[in-house]
mmCIF file of C-alpha atoms and ligand atoms in Angstrom:
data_model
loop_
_atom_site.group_PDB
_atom_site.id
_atom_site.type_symbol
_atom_site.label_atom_id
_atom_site.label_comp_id
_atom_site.label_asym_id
_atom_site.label_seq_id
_atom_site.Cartn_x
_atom_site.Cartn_y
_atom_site.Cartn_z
ATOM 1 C CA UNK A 1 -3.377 3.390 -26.947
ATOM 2 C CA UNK A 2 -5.217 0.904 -25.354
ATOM 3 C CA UNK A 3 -3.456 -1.286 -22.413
ATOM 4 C CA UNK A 4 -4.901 -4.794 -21.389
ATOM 5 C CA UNK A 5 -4.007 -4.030 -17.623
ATOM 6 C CA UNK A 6 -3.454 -7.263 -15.525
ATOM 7 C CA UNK A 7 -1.135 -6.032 -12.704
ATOM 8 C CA UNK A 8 -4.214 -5.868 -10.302
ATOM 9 C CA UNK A 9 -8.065 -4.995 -9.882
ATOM 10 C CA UNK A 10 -6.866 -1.780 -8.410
ATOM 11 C CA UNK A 11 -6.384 -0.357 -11.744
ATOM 12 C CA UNK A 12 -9.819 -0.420 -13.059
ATOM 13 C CA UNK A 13 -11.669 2.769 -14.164
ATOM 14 C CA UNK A 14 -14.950 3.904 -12.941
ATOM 15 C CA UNK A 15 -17.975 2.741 -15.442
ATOM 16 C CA UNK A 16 -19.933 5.341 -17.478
ATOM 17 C CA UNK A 17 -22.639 4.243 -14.995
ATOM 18 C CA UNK A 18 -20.509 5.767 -12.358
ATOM 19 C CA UNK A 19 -19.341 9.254 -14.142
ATOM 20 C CA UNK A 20 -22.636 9.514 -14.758
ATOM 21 C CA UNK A 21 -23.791 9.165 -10.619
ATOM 22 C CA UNK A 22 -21.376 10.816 -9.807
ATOM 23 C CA UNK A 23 -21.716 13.844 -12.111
ATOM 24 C CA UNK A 24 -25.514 14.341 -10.887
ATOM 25 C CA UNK A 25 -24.512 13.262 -7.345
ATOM 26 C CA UNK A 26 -26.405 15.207 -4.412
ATOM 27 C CA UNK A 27 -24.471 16.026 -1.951
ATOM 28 C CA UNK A 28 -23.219 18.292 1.488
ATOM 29 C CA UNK A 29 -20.264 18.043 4.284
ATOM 30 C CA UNK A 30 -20.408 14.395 5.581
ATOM 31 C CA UNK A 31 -18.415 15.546 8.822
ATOM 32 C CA UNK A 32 -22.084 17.311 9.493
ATOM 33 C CA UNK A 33 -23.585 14.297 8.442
ATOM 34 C CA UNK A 34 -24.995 16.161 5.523
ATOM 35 C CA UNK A 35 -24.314 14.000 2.799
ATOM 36 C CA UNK A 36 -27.526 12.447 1.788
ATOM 37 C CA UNK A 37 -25.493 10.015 -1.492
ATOM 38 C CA UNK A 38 -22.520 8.561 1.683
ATOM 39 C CA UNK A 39 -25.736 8.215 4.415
ATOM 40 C CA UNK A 40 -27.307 6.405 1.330
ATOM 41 C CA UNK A 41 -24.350 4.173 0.417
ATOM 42 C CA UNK A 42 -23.518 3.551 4.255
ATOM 43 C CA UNK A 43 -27.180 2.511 4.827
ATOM 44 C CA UNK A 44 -26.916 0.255 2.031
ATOM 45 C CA UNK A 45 -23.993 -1.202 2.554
ATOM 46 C CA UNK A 46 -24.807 -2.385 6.247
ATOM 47 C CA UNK A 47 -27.570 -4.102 4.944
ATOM 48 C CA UNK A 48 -25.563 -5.845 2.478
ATOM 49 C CA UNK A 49 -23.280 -6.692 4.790
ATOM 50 C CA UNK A 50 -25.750 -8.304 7.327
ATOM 51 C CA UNK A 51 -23.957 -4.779 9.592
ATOM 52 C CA UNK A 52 -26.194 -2.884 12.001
ATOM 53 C CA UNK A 53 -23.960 0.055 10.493
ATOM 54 C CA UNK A 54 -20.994 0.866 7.859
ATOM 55 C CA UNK A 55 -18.807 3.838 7.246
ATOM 56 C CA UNK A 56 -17.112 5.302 4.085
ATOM 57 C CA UNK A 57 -13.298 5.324 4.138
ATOM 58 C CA UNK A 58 -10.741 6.468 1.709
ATOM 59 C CA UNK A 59 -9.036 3.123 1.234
ATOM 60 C CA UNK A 60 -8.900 -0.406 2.176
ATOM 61 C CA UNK A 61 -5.832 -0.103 4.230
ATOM 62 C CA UNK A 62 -7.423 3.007 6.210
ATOM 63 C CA UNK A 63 -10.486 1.027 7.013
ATOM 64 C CA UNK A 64 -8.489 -2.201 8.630
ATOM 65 C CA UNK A 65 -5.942 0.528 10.228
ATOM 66 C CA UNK A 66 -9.650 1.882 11.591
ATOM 67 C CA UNK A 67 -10.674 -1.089 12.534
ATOM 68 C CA UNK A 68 -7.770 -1.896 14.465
ATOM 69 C CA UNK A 69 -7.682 1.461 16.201
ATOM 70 C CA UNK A 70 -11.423 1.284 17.076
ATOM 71 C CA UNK A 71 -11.425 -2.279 18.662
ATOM 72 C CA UNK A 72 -8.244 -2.225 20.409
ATOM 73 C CA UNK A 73 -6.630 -0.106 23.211
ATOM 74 C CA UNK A 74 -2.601 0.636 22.605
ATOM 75 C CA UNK A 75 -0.591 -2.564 24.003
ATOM 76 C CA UNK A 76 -3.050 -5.424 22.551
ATOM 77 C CA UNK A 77 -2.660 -8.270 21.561
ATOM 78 C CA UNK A 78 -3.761 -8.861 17.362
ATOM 79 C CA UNK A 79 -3.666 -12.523 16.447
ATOM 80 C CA UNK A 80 -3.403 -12.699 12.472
ATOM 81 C CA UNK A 81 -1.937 -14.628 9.957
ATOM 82 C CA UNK A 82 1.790 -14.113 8.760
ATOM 83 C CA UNK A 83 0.462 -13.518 5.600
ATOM 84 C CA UNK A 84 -2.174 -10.984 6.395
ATOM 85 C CA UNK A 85 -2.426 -7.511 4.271
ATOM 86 C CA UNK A 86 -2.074 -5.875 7.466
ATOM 87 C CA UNK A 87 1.255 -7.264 8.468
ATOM 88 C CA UNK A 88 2.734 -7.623 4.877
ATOM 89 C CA UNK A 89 1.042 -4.104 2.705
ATOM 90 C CA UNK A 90 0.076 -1.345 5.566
ATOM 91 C CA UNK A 91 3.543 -0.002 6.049
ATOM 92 C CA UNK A 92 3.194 -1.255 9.964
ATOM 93 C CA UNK A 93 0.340 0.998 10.564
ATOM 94 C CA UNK A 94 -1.060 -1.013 13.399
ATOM 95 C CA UNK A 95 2.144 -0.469 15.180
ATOM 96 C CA UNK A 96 1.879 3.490 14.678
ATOM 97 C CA UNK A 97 -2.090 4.464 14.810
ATOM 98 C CA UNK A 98 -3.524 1.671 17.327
ATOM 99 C CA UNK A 99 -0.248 0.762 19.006
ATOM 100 C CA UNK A 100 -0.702 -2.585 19.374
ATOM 101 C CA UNK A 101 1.159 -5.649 19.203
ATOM 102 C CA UNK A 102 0.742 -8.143 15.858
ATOM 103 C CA UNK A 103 0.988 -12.099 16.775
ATOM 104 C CA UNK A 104 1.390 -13.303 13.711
ATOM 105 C CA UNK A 105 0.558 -17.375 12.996
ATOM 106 C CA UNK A 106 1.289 -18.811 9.746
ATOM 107 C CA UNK A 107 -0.626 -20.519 7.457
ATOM 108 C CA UNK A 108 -2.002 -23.184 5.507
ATOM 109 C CA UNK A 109 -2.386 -21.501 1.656
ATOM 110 C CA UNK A 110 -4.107 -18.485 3.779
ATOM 111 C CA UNK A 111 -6.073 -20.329 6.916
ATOM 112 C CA UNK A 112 -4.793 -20.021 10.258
ATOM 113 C CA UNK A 113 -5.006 -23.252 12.553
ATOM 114 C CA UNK A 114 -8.290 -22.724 14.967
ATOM 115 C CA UNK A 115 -6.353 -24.264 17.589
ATOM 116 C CA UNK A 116 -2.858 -22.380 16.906
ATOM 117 C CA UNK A 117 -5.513 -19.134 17.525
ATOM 118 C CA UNK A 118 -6.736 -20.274 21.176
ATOM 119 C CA UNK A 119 -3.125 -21.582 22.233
ATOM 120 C CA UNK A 120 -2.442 -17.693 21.594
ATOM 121 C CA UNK A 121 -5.169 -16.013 23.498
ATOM 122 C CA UNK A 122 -3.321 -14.706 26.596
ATOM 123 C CA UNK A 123 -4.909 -15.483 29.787
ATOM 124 C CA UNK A 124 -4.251 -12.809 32.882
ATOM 125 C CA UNK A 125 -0.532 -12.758 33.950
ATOM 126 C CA UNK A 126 1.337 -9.199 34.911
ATOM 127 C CA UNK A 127 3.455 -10.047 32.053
ATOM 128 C CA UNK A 128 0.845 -10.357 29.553
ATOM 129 C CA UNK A 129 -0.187 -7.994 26.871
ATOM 130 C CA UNK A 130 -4.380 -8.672 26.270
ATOM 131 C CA UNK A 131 -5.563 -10.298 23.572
ATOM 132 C CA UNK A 132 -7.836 -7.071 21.953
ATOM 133 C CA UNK A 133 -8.926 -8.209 18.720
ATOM 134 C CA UNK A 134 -8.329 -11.925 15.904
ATOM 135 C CA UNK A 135 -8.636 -10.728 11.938
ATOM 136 C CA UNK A 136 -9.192 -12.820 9.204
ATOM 137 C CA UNK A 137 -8.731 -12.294 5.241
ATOM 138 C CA UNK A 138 -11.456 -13.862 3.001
ATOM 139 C CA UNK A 139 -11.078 -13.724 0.276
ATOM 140 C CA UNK A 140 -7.198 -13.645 0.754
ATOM 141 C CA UNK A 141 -4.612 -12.212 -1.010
ATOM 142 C CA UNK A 142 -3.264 -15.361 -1.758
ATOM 143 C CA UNK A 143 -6.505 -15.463 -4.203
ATOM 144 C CA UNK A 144 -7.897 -17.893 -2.314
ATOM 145 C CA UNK A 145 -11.098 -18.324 -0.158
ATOM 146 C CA UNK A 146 -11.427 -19.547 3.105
ATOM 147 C CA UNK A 147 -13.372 -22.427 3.968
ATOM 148 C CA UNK A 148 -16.321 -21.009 5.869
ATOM 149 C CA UNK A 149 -15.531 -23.467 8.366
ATOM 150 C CA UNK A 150 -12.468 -22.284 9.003
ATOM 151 C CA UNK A 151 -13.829 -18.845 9.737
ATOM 152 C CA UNK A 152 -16.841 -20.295 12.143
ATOM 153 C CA UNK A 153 -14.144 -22.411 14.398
ATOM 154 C CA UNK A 154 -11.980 -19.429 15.246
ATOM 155 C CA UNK A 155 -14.967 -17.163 15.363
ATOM 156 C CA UNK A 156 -16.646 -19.812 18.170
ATOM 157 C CA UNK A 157 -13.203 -19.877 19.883
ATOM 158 C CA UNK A 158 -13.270 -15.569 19.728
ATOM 159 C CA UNK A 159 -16.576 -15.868 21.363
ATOM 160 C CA UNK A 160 -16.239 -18.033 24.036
ATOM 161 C CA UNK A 161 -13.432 -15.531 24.813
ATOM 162 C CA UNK A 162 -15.042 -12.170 24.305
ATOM 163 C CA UNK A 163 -12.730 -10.975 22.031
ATOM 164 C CA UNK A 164 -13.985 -9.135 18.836
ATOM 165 C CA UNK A 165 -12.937 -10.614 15.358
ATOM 166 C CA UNK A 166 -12.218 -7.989 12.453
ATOM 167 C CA UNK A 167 -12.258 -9.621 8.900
ATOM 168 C CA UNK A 168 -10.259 -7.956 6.257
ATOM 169 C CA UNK A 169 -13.014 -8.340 3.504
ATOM 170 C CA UNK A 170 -11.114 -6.648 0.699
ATOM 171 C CA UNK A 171 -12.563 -8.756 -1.823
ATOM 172 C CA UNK A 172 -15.425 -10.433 0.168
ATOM 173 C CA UNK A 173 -17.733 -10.486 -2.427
ATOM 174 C CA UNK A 174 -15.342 -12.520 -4.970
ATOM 175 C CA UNK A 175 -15.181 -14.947 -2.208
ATOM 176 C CA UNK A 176 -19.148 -14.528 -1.477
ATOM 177 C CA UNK A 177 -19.283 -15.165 -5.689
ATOM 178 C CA UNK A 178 -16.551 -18.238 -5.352
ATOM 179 C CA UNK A 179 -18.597 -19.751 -2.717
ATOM 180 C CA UNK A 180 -21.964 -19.075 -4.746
ATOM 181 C CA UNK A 181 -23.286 -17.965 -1.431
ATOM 182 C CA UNK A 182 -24.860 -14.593 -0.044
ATOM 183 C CA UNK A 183 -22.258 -12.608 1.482
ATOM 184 C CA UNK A 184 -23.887 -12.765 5.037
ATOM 185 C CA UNK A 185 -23.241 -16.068 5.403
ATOM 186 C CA UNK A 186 -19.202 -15.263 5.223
ATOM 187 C CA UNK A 187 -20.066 -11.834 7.745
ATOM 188 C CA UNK A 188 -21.363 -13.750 9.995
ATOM 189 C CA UNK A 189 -18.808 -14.761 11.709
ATOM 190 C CA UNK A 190 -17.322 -11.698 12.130
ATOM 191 C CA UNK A 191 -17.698 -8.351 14.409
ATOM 192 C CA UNK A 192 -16.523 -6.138 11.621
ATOM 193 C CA UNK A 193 -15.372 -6.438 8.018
ATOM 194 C CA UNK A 194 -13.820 -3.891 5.641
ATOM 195 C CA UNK A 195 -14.448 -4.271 1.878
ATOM 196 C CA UNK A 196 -13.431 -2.710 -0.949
ATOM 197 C CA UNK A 197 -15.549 -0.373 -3.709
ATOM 198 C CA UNK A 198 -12.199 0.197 -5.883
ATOM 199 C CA UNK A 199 -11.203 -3.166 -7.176
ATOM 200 C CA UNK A 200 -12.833 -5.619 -8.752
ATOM 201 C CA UNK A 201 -15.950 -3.194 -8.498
ATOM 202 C CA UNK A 202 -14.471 -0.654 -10.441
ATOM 203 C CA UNK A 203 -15.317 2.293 -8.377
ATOM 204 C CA UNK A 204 -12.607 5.010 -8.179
ATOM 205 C CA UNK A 205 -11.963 5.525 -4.592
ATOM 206 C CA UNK A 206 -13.399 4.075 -0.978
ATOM 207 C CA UNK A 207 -13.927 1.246 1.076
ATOM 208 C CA UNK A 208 -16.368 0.345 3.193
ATOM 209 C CA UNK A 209 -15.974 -0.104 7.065
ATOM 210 C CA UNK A 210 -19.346 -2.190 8.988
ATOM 211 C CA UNK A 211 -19.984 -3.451 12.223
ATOM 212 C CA UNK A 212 -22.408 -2.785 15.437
ATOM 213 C CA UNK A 213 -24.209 0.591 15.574
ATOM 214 C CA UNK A 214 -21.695 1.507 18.820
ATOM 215 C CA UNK A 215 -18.508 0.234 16.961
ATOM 216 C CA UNK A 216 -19.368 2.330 13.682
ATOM 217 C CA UNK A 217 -20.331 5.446 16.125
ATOM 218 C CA UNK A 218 -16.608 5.307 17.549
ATOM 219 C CA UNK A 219 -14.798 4.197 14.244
ATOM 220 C CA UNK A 220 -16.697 7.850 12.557
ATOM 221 C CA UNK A 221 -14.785 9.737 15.426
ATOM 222 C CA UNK A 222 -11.843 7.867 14.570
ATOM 223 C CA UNK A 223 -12.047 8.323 11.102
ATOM 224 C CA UNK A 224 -12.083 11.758 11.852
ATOM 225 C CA UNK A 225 -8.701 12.024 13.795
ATOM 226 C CA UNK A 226 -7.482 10.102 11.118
ATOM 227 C CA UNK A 227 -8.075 12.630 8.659
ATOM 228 C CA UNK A 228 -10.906 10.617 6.677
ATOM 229 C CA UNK A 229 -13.714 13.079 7.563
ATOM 230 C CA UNK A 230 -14.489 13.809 3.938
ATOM 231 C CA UNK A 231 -16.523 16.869 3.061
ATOM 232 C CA UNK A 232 -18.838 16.512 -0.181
ATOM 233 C CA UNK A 233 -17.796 13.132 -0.426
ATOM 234 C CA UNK A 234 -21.195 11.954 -2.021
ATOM 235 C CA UNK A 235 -19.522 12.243 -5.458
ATOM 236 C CA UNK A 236 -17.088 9.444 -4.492
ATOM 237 C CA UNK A 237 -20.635 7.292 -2.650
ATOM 238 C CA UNK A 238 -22.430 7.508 -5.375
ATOM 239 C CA UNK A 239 -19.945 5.403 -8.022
ATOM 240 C CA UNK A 240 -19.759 3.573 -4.430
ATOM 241 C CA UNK A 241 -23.728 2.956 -4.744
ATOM 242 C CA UNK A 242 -23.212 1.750 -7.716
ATOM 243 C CA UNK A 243 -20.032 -0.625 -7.194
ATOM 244 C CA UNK A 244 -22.123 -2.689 -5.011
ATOM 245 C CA UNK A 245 -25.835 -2.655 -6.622
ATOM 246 C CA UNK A 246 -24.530 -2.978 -9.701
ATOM 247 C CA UNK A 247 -20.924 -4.617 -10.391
ATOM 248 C CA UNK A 248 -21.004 -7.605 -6.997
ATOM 249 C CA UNK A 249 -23.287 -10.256 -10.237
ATOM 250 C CA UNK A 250 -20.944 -10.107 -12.550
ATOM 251 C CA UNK A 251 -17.613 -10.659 -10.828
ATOM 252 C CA UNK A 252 -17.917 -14.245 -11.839
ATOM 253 C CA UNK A 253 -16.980 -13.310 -15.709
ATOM 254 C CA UNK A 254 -13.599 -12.221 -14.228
ATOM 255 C CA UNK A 255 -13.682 -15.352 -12.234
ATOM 256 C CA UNK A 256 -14.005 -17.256 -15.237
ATOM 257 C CA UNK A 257 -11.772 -15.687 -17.127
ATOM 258 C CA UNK A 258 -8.790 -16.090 -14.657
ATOM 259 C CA UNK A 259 -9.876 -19.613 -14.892
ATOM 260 C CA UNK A 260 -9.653 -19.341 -19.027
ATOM 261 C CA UNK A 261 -5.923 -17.899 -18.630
ATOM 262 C CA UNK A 262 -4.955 -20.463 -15.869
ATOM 263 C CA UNK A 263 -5.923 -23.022 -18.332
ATOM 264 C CA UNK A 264 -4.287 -21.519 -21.327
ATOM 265 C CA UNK A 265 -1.189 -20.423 -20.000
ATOM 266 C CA UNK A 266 -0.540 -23.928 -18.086
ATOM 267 C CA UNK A 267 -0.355 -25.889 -21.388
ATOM 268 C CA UNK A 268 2.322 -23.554 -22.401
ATOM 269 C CA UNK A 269 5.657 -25.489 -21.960
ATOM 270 C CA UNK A 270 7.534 -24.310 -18.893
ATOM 271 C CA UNK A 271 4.487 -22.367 -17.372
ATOM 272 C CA UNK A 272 3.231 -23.970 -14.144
ATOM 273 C CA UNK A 273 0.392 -22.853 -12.810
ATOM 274 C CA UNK A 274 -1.605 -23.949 -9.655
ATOM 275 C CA UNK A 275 -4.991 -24.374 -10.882
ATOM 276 C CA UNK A 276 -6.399 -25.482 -8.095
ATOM 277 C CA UNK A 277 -5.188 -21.821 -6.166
ATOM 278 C CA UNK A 278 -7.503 -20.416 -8.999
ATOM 279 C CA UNK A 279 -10.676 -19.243 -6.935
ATOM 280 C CA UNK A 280 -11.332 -15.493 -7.915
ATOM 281 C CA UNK A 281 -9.424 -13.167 -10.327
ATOM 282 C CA UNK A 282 -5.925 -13.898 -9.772
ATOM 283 C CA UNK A 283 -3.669 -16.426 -11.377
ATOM 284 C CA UNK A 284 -0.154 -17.454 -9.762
ATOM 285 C CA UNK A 285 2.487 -19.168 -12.186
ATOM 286 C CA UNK A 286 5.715 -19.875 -12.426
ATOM 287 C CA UNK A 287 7.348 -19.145 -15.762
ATOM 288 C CA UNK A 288 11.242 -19.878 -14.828
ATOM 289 C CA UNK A 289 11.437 -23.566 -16.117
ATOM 290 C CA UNK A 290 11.118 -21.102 -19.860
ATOM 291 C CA UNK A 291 14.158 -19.413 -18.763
ATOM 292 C CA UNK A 292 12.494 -15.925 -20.235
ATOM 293 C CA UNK A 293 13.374 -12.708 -17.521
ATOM 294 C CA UNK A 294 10.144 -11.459 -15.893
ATOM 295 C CA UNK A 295 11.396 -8.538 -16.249
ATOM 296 C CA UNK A 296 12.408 -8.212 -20.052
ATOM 297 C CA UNK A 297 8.218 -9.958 -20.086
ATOM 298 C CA UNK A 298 7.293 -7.127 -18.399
ATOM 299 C CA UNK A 299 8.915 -4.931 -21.060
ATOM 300 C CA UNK A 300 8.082 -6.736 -24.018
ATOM 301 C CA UNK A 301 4.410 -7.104 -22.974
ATOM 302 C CA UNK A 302 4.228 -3.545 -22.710
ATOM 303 C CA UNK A 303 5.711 -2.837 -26.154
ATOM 304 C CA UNK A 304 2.345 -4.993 -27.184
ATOM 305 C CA UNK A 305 0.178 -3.263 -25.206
ATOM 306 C CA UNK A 306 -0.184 -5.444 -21.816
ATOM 307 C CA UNK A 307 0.657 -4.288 -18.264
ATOM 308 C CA UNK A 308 2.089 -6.798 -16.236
ATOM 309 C CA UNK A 309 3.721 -7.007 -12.741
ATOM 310 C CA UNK A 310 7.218 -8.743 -12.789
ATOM 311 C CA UNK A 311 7.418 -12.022 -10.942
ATOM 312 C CA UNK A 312 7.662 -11.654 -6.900
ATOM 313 C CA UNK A 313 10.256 -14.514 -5.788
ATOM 314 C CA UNK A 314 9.982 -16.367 -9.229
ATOM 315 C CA UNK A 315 5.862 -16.654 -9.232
ATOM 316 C CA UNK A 316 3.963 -14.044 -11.598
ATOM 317 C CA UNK A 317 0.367 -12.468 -10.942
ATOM 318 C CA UNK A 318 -2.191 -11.781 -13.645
ATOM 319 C CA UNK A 319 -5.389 -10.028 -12.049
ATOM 320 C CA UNK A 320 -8.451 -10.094 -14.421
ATOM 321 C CA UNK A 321 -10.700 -7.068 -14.124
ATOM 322 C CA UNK A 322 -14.317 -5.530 -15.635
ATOM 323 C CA UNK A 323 -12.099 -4.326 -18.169
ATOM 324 C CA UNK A 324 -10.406 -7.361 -19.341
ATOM 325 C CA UNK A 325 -12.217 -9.288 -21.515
ATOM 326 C CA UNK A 326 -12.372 -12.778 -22.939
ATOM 327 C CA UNK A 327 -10.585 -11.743 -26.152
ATOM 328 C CA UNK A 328 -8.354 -10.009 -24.107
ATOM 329 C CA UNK A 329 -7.561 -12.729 -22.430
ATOM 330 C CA UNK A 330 -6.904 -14.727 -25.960
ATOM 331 C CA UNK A 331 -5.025 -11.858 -26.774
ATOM 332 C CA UNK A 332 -2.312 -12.191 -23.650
ATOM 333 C CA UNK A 333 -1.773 -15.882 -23.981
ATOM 334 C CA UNK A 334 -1.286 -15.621 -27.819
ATOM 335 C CA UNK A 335 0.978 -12.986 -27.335
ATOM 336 C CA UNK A 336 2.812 -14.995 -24.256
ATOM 337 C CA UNK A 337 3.282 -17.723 -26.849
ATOM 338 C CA UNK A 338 4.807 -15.465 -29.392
ATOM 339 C CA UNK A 339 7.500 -14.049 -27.175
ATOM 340 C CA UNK A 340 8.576 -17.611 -25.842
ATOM 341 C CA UNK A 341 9.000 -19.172 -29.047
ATOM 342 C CA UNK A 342 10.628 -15.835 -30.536
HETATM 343 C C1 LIG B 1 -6.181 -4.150 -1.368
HETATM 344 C C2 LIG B 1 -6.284 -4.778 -0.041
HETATM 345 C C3 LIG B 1 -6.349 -3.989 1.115
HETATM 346 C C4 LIG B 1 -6.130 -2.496 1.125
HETATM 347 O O1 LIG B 1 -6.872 -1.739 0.267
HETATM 348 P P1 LIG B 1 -6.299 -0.325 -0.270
HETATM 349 O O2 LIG B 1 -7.532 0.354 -0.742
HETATM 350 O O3 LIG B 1 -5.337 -0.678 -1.352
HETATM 351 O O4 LIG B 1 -5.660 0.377 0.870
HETATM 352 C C5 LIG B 1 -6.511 -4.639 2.318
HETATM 353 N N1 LIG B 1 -6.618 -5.978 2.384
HETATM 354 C C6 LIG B 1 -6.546 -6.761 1.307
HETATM 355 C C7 LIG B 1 -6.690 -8.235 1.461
HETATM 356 C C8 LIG B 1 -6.365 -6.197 0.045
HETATM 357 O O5 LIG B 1 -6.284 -6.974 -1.018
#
């Protein structure tokens, strides 16, 4: 049976582009630096990136964790929003591998304040802790994109500082797509930036890690006490290559369709959703005026063939992916309709 899977991006399946790359993949131990398909991928990634250099990592959350651990010393200082995927989803890694300390600032629907970030940068006291490293989100998990101003006023206040800023770029290029803008103008303002092959690109495993030539030197050692020094890992690169030549254009269809079930599903009585939160492939709404359980919808919607997250503290997520299409979407709010009027 076939599911229409909207519990994340995360879930989507390589392309038959990709088995086939990766099936005729060439490939040899990365840890020797013998992997002509990752050398390939990291070499085109940096360029992307507007990165003198990038590094393959297993994950998203290992690449920030990296980034963290390769910038800082133990006892820093991170400034970060409240919100950030490294303080809410990575297990408080950054308290474990890097050792430092997270100064968390909250937010306004995902930007920090520019000057909330400078009141926070210690200055020298015997007390202190030093401030080692800011990180941004963009796009955030909220599913929202921040304003490239935003990111060039703390960036400014980072350098006139000397401290190094680190931007979580999980799903950069849905924000580069959002802004209709090459993704080096969002890089730019930072040192480093992780970003992910495996969601909305569709390939199976990795992310990418980028930054200066002496900052990707370190993180590869880093990686390597880690445990990321991958052996033939060209087979993973090479749906990797093809994630970002191939799949970055046509992230707007999913764009668009998130925008199609926003729509839909808000002139559904009871169903409120904030349209204007709707910038990539994620769409927030609050069903609980319907008084139908998110988590009997979560059953029910399986029953017809949907996967669905239940609600987290009353507001529901529906992610739009490569393999969710229009119809599909047609398909979900018909079906949403049916059970609420059952
Ligand atoms: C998914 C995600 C990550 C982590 O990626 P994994 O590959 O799941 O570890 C980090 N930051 C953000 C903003 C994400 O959405």
């Amino acid at each position: 049976m076939r599911f229409i899977d909207l519990r994340s991006d995360t879930v989507t399946m390589p392309t038959d582009a990709m088995r086939e790359a990766m099936y005729k993949a060439e490939v040899g131990d990365d840890v020797y630096g013998d992997d002509p398909t990752v050398s390939k991928l990291e070499a085109y990634a940096a360029a992307l990136l507007g990165k003198e250099s990038a590094l393959f990592v297993p994950s998203g959350t290992f690449g920030n964790q990296l980034a963290l651990f390769t910038h800082c010393k133990r006892g820093n200082e991170v400034i970060l929003s409240d919100d950030s995927h490294i303080v809410m989803h990575e297990v408080g890694g950054a308290s474990v591998i890097a050792g430092v300390q997270l100064r968390t600032l909250p937010t306004k629907k995902g930007e920090m304040n520019p000057r909330e970030v400078a009141s926070k940068i210690r200055g020298e006291d015997i007390h202190y802790p030093s401030t080692g490293l800011i990180c941004l989100e963009n796009a955030h998990s909220n599913g929202r994109v921040i304003s490239l101003e935003n990111m060039a006023e703390i960036y400014g206040i980072a350098k006139n500082h000397g401290i190094p800023v680190h931007l979580d770029g999980a799903r950069v290029f849905n924000a580069a797509t959002y802004l209709n803008i090459d993704v080096k103008e969002i890089t730019k303002y930072c040192d480093s930036i992780m970003c992910c092959l495996s969601k909305g690109l569709c390939a199976p495993v990795g992310s990418i890690l980028a930054g200066s030539k002496d900052f990707i030197d370190k993180a590869r050692k880093g990686r390597k006490l880690m445990g990321g020094g991958l052996r033939q890992s060209g087979f993973l690169a090479a749906a990797g290559l093809v994630a970002l030549q191939d799949m970055i254009h046509r992230l707007k269809e999913d764009h668009e369709n998130a925008l199609l079930l926003g729509r839909e599903l808000s002139k559904i009585p009871g169903i409120k959703v904030e349209m204007d939160d709707i910038h990539l492939n994620m769409v927030f709404f609050d069903m609980q005026d319907t008084g139908y359980d998110s988590d009997q919808l979560v059953d029910e919607f399986f029953n017809r063939g949907i996967k669905i997250n239940s609600a987290e503290d009353g507001i529901m997520r529906f992610v739009t992916n490569y393999w969710v299409s229009e119809e599909d979407v047609r398909h979900v709010v018909k079906t949403m309709k049916e059970l609420l009027s059952a």
